[in-house]
JSON list of C-alpha atoms in Angstrom, two decimals:
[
{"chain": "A", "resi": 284, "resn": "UNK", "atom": "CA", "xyz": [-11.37, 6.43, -6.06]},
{"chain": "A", "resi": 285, "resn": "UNK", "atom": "CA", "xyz": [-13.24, 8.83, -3.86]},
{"chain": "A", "resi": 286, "resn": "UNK", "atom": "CA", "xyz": [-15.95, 10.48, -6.53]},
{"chain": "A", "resi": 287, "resn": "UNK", "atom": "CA", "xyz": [-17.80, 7.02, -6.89]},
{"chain": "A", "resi": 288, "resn": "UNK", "atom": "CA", "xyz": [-20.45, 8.62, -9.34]},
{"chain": "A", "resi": 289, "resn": "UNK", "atom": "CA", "xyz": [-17.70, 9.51, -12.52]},
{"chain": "A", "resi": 290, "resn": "UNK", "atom": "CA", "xyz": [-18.80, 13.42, -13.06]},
{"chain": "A", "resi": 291, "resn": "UNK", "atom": "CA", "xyz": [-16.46, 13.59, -15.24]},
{"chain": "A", "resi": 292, "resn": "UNK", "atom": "CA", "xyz": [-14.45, 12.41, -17.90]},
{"chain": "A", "resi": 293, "resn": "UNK", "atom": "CA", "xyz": [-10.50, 12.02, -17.34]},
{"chain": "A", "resi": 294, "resn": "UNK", "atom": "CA", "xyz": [-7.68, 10.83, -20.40]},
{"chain": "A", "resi": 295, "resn": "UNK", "atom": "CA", "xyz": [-5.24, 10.47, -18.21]},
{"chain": "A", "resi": 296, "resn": "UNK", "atom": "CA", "xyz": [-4.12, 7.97, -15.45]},
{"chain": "A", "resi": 297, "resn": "UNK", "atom": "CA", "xyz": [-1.94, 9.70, -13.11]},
{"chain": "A", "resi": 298, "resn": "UNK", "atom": "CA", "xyz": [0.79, 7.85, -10.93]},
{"chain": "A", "resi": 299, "resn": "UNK", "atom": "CA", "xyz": [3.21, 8.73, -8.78]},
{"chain": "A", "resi": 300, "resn": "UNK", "atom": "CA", "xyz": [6.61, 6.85, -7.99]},
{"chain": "A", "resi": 301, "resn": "UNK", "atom": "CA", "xyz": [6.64, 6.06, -4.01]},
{"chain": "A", "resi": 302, "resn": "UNK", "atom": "CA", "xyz": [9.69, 4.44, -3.95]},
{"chain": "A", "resi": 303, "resn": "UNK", "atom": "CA", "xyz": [12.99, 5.79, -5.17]},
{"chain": "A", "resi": 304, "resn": "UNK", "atom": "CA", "xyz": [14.19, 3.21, -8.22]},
{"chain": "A", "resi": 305, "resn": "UNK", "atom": "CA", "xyz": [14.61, 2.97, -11.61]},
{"chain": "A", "resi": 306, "resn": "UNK", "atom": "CA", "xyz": [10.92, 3.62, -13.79]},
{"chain": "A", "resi": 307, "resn": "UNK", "atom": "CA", "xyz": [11.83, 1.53, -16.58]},
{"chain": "A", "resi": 308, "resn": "UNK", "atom": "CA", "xyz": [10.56, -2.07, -14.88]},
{"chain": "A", "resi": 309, "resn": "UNK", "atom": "CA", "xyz": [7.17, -0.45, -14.02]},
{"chain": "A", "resi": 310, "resn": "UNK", "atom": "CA", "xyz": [6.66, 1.25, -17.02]},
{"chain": "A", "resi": 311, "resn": "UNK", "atom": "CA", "xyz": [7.12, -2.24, -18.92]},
{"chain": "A", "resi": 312, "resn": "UNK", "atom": "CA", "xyz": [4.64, -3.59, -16.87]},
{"chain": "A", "resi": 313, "resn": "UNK", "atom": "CA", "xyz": [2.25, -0.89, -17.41]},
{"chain": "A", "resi": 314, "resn": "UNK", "atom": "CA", "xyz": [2.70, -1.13, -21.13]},
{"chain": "A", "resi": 315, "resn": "UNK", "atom": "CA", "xyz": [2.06, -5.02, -21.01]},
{"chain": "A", "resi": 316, "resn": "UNK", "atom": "CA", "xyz": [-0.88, -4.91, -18.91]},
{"chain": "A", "resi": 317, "resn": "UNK", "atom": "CA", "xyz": [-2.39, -2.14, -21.68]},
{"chain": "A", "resi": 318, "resn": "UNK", "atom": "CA", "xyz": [-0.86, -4.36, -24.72]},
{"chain": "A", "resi": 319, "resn": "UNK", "atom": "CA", "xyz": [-4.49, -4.26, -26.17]},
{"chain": "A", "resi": 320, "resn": "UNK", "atom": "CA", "xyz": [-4.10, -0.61, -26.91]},
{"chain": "A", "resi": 321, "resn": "UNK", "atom": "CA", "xyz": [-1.61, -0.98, -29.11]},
{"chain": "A", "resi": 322, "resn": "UNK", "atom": "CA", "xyz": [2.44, 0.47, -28.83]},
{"chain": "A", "resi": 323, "resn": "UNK", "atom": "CA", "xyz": [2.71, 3.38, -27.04]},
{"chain": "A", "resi": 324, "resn": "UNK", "atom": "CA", "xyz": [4.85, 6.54, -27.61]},
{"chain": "A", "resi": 325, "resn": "UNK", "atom": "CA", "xyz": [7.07, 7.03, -24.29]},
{"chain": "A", "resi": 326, "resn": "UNK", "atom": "CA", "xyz": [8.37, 10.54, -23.42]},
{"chain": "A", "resi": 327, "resn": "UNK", "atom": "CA", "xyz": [11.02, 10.58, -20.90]},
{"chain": "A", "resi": 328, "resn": "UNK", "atom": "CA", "xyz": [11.67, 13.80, -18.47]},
{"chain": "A", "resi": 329, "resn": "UNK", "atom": "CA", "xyz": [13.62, 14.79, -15.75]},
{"chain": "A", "resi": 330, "resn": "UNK", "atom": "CA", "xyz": [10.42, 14.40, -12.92]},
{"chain": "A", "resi": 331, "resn": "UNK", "atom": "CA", "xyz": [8.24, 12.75, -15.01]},
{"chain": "A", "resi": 332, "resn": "UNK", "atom": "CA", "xyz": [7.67, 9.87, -17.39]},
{"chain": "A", "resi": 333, "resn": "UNK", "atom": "CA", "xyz": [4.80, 9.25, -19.99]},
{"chain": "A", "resi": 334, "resn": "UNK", "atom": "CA", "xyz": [3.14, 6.61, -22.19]},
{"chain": "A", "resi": 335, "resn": "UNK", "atom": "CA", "xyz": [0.73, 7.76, -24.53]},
{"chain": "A", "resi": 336, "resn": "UNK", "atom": "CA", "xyz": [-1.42, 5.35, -26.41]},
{"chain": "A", "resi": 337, "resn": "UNK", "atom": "CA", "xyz": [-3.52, 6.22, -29.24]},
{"chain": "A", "resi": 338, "resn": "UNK", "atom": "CA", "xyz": [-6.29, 4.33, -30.48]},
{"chain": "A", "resi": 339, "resn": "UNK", "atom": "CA", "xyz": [-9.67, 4.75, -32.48]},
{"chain": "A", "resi": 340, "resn": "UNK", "atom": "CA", "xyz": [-13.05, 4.58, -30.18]},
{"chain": "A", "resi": 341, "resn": "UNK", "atom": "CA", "xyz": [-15.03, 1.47, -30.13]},
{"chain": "A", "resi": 342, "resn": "UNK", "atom": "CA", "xyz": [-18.18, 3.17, -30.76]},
{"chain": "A", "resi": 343, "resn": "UNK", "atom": "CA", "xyz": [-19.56, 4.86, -33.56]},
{"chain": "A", "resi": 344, "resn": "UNK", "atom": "CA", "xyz": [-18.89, 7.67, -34.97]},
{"chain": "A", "resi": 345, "resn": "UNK", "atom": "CA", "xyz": [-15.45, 5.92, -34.60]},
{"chain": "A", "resi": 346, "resn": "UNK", "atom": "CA", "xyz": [-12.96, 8.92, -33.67]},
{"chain": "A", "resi": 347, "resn": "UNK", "atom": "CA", "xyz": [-8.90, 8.57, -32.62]},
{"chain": "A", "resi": 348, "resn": "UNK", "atom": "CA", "xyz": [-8.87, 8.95, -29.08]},
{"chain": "A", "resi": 349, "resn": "UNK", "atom": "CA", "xyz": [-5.85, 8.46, -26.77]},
{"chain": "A", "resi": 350, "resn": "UNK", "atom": "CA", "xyz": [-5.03, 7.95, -23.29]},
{"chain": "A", "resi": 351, "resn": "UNK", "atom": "CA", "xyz": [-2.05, 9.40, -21.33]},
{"chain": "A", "resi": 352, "resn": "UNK", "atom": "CA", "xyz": [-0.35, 7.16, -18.40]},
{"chain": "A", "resi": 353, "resn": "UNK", "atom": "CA", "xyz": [1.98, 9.84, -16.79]},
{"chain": "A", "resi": 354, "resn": "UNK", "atom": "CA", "xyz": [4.22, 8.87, -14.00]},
{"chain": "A", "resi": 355, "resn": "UNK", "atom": "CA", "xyz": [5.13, 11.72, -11.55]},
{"chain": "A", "resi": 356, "resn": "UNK", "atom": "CA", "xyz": [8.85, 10.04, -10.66]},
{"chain": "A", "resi": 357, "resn": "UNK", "atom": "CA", "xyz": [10.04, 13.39, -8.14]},
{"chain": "A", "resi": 358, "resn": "UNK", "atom": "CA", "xyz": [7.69, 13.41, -5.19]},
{"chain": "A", "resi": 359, "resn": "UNK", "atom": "CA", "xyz": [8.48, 10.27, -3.61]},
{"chain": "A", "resi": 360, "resn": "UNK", "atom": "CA", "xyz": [6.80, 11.22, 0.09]},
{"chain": "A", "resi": 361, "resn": "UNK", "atom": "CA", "xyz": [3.43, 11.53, 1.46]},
{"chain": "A", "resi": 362, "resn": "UNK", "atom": "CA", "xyz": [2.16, 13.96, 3.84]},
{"chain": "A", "resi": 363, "resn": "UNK", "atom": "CA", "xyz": [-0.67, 11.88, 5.79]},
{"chain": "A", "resi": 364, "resn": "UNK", "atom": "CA", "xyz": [0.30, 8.21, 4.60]},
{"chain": "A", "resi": 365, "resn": "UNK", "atom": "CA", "xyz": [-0.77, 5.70, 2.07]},
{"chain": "A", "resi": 366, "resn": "UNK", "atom": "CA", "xyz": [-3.84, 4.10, 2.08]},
{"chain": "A", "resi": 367, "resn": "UNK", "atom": "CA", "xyz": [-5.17, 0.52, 0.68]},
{"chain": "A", "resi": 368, "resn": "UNK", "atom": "CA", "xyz": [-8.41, 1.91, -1.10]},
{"chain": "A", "resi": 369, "resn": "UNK", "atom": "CA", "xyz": [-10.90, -0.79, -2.76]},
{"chain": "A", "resi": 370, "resn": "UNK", "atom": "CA", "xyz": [-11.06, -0.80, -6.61]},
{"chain": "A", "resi": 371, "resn": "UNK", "atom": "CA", "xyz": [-13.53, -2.56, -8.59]},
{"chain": "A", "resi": 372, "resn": "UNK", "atom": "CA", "xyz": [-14.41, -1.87, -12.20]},
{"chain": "A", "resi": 373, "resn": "UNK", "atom": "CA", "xyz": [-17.84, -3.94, -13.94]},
{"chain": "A", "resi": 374, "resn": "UNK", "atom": "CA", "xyz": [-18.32, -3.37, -17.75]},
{"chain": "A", "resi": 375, "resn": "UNK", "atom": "CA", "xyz": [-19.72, -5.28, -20.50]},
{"chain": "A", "resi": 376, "resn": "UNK", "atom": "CA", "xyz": [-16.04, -6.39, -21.50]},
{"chain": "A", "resi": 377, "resn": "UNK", "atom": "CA", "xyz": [-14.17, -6.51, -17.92]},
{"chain": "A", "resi": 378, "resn": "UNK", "atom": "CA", "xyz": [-15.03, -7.44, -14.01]},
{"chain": "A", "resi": 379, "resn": "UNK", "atom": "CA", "xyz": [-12.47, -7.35, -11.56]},
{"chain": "A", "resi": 380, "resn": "UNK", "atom": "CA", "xyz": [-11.86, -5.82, -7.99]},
{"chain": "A", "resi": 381, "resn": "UNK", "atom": "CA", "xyz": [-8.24, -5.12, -6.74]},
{"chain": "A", "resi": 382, "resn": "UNK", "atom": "CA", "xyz": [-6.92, -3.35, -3.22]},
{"chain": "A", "resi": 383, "resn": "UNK", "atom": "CA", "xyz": [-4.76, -0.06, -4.54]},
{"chain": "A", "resi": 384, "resn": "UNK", "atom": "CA", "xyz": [-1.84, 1.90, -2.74]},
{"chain": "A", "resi": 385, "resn": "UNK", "atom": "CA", "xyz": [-3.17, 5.99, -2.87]},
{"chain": "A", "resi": 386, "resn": "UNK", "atom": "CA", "xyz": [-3.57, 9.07, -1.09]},
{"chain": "A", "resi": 387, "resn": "UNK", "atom": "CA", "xyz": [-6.20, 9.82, 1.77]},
{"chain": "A", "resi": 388, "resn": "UNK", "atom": "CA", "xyz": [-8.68, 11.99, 0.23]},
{"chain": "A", "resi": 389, "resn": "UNK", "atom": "CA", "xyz": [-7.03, 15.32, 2.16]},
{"chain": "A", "resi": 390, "resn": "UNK", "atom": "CA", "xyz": [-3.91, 15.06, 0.23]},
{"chain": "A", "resi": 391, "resn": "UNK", "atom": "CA", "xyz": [-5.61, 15.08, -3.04]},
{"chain": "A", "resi": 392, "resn": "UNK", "atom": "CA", "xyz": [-7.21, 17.95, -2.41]},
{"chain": "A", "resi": 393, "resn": "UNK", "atom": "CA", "xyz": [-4.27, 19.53, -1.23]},
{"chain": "A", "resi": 394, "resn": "UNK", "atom": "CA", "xyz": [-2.17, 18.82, -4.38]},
{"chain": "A", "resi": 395, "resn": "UNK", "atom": "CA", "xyz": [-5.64, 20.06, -6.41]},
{"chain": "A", "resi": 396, "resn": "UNK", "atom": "CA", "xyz": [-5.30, 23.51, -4.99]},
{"chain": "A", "resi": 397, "resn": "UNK", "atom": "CA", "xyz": [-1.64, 23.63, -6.36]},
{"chain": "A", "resi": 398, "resn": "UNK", "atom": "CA", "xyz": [-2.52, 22.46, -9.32]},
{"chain": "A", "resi": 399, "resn": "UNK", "atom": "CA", "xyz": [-5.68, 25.36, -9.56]},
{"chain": "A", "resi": 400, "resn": "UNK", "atom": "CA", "xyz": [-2.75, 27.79, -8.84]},
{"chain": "A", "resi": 401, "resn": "UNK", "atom": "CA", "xyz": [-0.03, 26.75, -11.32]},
{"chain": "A", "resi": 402, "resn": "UNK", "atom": "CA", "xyz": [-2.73, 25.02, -13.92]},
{"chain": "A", "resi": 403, "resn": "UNK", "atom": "CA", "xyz": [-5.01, 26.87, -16.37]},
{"chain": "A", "resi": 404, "resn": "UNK", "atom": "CA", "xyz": [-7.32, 24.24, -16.25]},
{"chain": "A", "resi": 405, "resn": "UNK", "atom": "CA", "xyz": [-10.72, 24.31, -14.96]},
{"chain": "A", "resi": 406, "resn": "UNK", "atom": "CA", "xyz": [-11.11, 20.86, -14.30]},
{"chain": "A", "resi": 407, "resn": "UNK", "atom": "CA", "xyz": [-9.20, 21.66, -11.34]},
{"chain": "A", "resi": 408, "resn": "UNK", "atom": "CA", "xyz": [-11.90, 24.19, -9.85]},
{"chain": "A", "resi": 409, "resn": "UNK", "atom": "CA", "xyz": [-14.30, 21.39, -10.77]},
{"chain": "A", "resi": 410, "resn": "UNK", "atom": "CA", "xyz": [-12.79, 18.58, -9.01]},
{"chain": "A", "resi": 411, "resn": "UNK", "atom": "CA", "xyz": [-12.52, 20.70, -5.73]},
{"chain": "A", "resi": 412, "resn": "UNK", "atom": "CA", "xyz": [-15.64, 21.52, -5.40]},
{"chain": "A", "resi": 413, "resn": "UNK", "atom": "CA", "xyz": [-16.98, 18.35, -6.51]},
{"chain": "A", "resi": 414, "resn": "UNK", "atom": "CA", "xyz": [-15.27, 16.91, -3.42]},
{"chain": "A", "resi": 415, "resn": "UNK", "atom": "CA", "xyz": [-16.06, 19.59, -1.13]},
{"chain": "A", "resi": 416, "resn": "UNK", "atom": "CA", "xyz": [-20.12, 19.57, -2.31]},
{"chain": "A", "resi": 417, "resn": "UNK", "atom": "CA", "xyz": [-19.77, 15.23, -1.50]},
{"chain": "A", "resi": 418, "resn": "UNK", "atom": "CA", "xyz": [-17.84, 14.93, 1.27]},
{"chain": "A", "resi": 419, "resn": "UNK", "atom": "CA", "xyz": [-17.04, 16.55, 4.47]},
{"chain": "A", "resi": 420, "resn": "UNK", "atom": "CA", "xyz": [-12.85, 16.59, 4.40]},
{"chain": "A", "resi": 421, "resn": "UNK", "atom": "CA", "xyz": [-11.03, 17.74, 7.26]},
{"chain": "A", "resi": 422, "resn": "UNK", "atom": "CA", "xyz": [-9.71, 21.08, 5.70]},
{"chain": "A", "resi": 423, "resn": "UNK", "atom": "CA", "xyz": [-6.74, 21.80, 7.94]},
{"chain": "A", "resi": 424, "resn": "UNK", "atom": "CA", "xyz": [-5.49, 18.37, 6.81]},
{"chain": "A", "resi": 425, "resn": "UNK", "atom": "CA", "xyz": [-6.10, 19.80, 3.10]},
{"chain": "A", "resi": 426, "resn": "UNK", "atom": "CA", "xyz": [-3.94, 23.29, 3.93]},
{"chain": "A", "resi": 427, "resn": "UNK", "atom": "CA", "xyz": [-1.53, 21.02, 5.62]},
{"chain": "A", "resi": 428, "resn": "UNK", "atom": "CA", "xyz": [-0.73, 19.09, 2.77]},
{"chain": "A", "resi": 429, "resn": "UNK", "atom": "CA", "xyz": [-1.31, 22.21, 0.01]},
{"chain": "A", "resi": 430, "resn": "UNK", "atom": "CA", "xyz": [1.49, 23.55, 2.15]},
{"chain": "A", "resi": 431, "resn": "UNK", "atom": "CA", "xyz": [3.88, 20.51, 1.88]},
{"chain": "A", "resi": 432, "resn": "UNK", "atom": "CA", "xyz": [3.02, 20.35, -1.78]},
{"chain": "A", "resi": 433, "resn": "UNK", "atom": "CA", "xyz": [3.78, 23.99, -3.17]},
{"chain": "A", "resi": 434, "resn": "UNK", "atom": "CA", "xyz": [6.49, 24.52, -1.00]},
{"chain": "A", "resi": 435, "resn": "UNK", "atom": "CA", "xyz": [8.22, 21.15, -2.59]},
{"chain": "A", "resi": 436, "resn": "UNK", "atom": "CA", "xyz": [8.21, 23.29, -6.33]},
{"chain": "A", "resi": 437, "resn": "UNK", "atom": "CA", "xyz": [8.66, 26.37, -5.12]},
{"chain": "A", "resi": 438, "resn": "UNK", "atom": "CA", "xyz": [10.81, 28.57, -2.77]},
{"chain": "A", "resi": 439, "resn": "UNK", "atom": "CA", "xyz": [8.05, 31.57, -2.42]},
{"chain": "A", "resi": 440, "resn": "UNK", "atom": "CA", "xyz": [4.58, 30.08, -1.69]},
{"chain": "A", "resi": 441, "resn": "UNK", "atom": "CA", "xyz": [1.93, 32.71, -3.52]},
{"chain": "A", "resi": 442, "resn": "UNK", "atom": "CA", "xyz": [0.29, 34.73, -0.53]},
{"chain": "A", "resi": 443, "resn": "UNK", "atom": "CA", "xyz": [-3.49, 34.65, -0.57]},
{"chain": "A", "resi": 444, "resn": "UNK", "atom": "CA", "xyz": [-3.67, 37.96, -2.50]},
{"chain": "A", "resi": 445, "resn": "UNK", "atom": "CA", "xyz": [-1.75, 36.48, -4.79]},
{"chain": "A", "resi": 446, "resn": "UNK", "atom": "CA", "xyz": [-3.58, 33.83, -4.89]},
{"chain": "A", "resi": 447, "resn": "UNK", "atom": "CA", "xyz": [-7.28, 35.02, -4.97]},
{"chain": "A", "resi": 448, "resn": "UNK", "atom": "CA", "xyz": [-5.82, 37.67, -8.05]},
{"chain": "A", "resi": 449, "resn": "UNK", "atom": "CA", "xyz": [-4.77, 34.54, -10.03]},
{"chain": "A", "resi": 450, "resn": "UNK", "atom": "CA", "xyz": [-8.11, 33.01, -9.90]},
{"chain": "A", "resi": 451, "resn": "UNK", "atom": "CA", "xyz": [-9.87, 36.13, -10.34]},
{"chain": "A", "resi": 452, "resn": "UNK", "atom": "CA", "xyz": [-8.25, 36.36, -13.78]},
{"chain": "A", "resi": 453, "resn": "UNK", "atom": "CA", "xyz": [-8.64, 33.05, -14.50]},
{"chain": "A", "resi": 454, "resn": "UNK", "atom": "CA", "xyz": [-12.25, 33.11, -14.18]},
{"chain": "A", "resi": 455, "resn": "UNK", "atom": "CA", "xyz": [-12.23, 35.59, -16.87]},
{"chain": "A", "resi": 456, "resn": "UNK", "atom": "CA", "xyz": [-10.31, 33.07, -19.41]},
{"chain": "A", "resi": 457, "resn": "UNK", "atom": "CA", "xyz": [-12.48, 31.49, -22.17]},
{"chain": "A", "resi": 458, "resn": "UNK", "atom": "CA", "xyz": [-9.81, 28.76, -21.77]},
{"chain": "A", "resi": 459, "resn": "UNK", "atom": "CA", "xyz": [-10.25, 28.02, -18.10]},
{"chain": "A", "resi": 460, "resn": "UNK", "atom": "CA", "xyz": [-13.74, 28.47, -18.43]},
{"chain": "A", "resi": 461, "resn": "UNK", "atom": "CA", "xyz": [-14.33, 26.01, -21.32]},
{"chain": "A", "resi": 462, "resn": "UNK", "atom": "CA", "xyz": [-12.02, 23.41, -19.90]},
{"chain": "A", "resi": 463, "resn": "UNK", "atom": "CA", "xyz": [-14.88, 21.54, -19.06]},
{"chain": "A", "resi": 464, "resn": "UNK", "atom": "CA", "xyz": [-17.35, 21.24, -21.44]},
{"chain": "A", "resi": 465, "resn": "UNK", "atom": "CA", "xyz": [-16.31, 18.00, -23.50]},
{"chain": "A", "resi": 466, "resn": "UNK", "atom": "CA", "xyz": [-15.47, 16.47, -19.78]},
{"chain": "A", "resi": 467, "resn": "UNK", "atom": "CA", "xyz": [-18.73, 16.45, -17.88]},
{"chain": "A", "resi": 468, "resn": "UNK", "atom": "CA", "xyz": [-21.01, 14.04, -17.78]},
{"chain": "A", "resi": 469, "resn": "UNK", "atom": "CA", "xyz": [-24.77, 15.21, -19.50]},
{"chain": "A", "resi": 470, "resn": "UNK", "atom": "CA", "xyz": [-26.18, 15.05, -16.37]},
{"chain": "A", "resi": 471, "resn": "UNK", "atom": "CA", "xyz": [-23.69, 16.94, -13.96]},
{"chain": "A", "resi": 472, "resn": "UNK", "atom": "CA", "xyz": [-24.53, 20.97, -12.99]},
{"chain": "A", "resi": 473, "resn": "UNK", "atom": "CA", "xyz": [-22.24, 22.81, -12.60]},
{"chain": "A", "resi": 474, "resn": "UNK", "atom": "CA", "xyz": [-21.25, 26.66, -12.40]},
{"chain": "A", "resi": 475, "resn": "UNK", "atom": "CA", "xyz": [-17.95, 27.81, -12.16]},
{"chain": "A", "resi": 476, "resn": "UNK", "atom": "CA", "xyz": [-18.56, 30.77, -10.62]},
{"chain": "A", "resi": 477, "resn": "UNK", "atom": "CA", "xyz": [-20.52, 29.18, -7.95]},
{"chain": "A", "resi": 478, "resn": "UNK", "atom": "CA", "xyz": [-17.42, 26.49, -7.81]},
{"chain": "A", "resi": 479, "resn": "UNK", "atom": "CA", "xyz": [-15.16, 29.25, -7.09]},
{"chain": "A", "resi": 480, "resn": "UNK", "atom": "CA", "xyz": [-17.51, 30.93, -4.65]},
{"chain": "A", "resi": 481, "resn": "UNK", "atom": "CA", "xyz": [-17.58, 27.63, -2.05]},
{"chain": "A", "resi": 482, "resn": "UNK", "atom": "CA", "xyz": [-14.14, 26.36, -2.98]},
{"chain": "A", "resi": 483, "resn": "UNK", "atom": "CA", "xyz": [-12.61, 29.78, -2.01]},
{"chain": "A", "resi": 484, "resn": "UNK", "atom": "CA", "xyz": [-14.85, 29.88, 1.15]},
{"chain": "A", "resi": 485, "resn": "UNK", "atom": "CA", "xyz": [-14.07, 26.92, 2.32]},
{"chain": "A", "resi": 486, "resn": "UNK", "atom": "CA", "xyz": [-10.09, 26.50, 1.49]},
{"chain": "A", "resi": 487, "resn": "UNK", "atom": "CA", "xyz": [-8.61, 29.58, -0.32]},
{"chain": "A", "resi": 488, "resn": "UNK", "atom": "CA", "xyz": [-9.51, 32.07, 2.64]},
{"chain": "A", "resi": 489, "resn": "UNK", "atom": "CA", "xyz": [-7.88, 29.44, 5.20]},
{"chain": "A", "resi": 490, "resn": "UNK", "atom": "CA", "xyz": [-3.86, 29.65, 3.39]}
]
């Protein structure tokens, strides 16, 4: 929505309930507007519900690739409202342009920085500073909302220390480290190191 050239590759479309009601109606819509992908396994949770579709890639060397639709059905609020955002997509087998319901670009960010706490995946560190290195967000708006966020899942927020020592190990992590590599796009730079260095700068020495 906000990263208008894709850096990076993403197999997952991630929603979020906004209203309090029963899934199952949107989820059959979801899984009729992506009949062409064939019957998708459904995996039902407490906070969260999940269609995954697998399917073999168009283009050769034909491999089995899949894509996850997962449905975050707990946090039904917003911390700085909803926004109508223009969407338009223009390949060689679909055109089309739509207005979409989502999150101002602050509380994105905000849920990212929980996410590079609780997640060992580096595509988190990525898509921070990606965002911070494009655009100019207002970053008390992004604490704000971090704030609201982690203290939703959690009765103990992690302090800074805390914080900066969870990183510091994670940057250490052939895991974290590698989460990238198959996601970027051939002609994205990026160092992770360097990532952490602004992205900590800029947010992580502000909670």
């Amino acid at each position: 929505m906000y990263l208008k050239t894709q850096s990076r590759y993403s197999e997952d479309i991630d929603l979020v309930q906004i209203n309090t009601e029963p899934i199952k109606e949107t989820m059959e819509r979801i899984r009729k507007a992506l009949y062409f992908l064939g019957k998708p396994v459904i995996k039902q949770k407490v906070h969260n519900n999940t269609l995954l579709f697998r399917f073999n890639s168009e283009i050769p060397p034909i491999k089995p690739i899949r894509l996850k639709v997962e449905i975050n059905t707990r946090e039904h609020f917003n911390v700085l409202g909803l926004i109508q955002q223009d969407f338009n997509v223009n390949s060689n087998w679909y055109s089309g342009a739509c207005k979409t319901t989502t999150y101002q670009l602050e509380e994105l960010l905000g849920t990212k920085i929980r996410a590079l706490y609780q997640r060992r995946k580096g595509r988190d560190l990525f898509d921070l500073w990606k965002a911070l290195s494009t655009h100019t967000p207002d970053i008390d708006k992004i604490i704000r909302c971090y704030r609201e966020y982690i203290g939703f899942v959690v009765d103990n927020p992690p302090t800074q220390k805390e914080y900066l020592l969870n990183m510091e190990l994670k940057l250490q992590d052939e895991e974290f480290l590698g989460d990238t590599e198959m996601l970027l796009h051939p002609e994205e730079s990026y160092n992770p190191q360097e990532a952490w260095a602004l992205v900590r700068k800029k947010l992580i020495e502000k909670l």
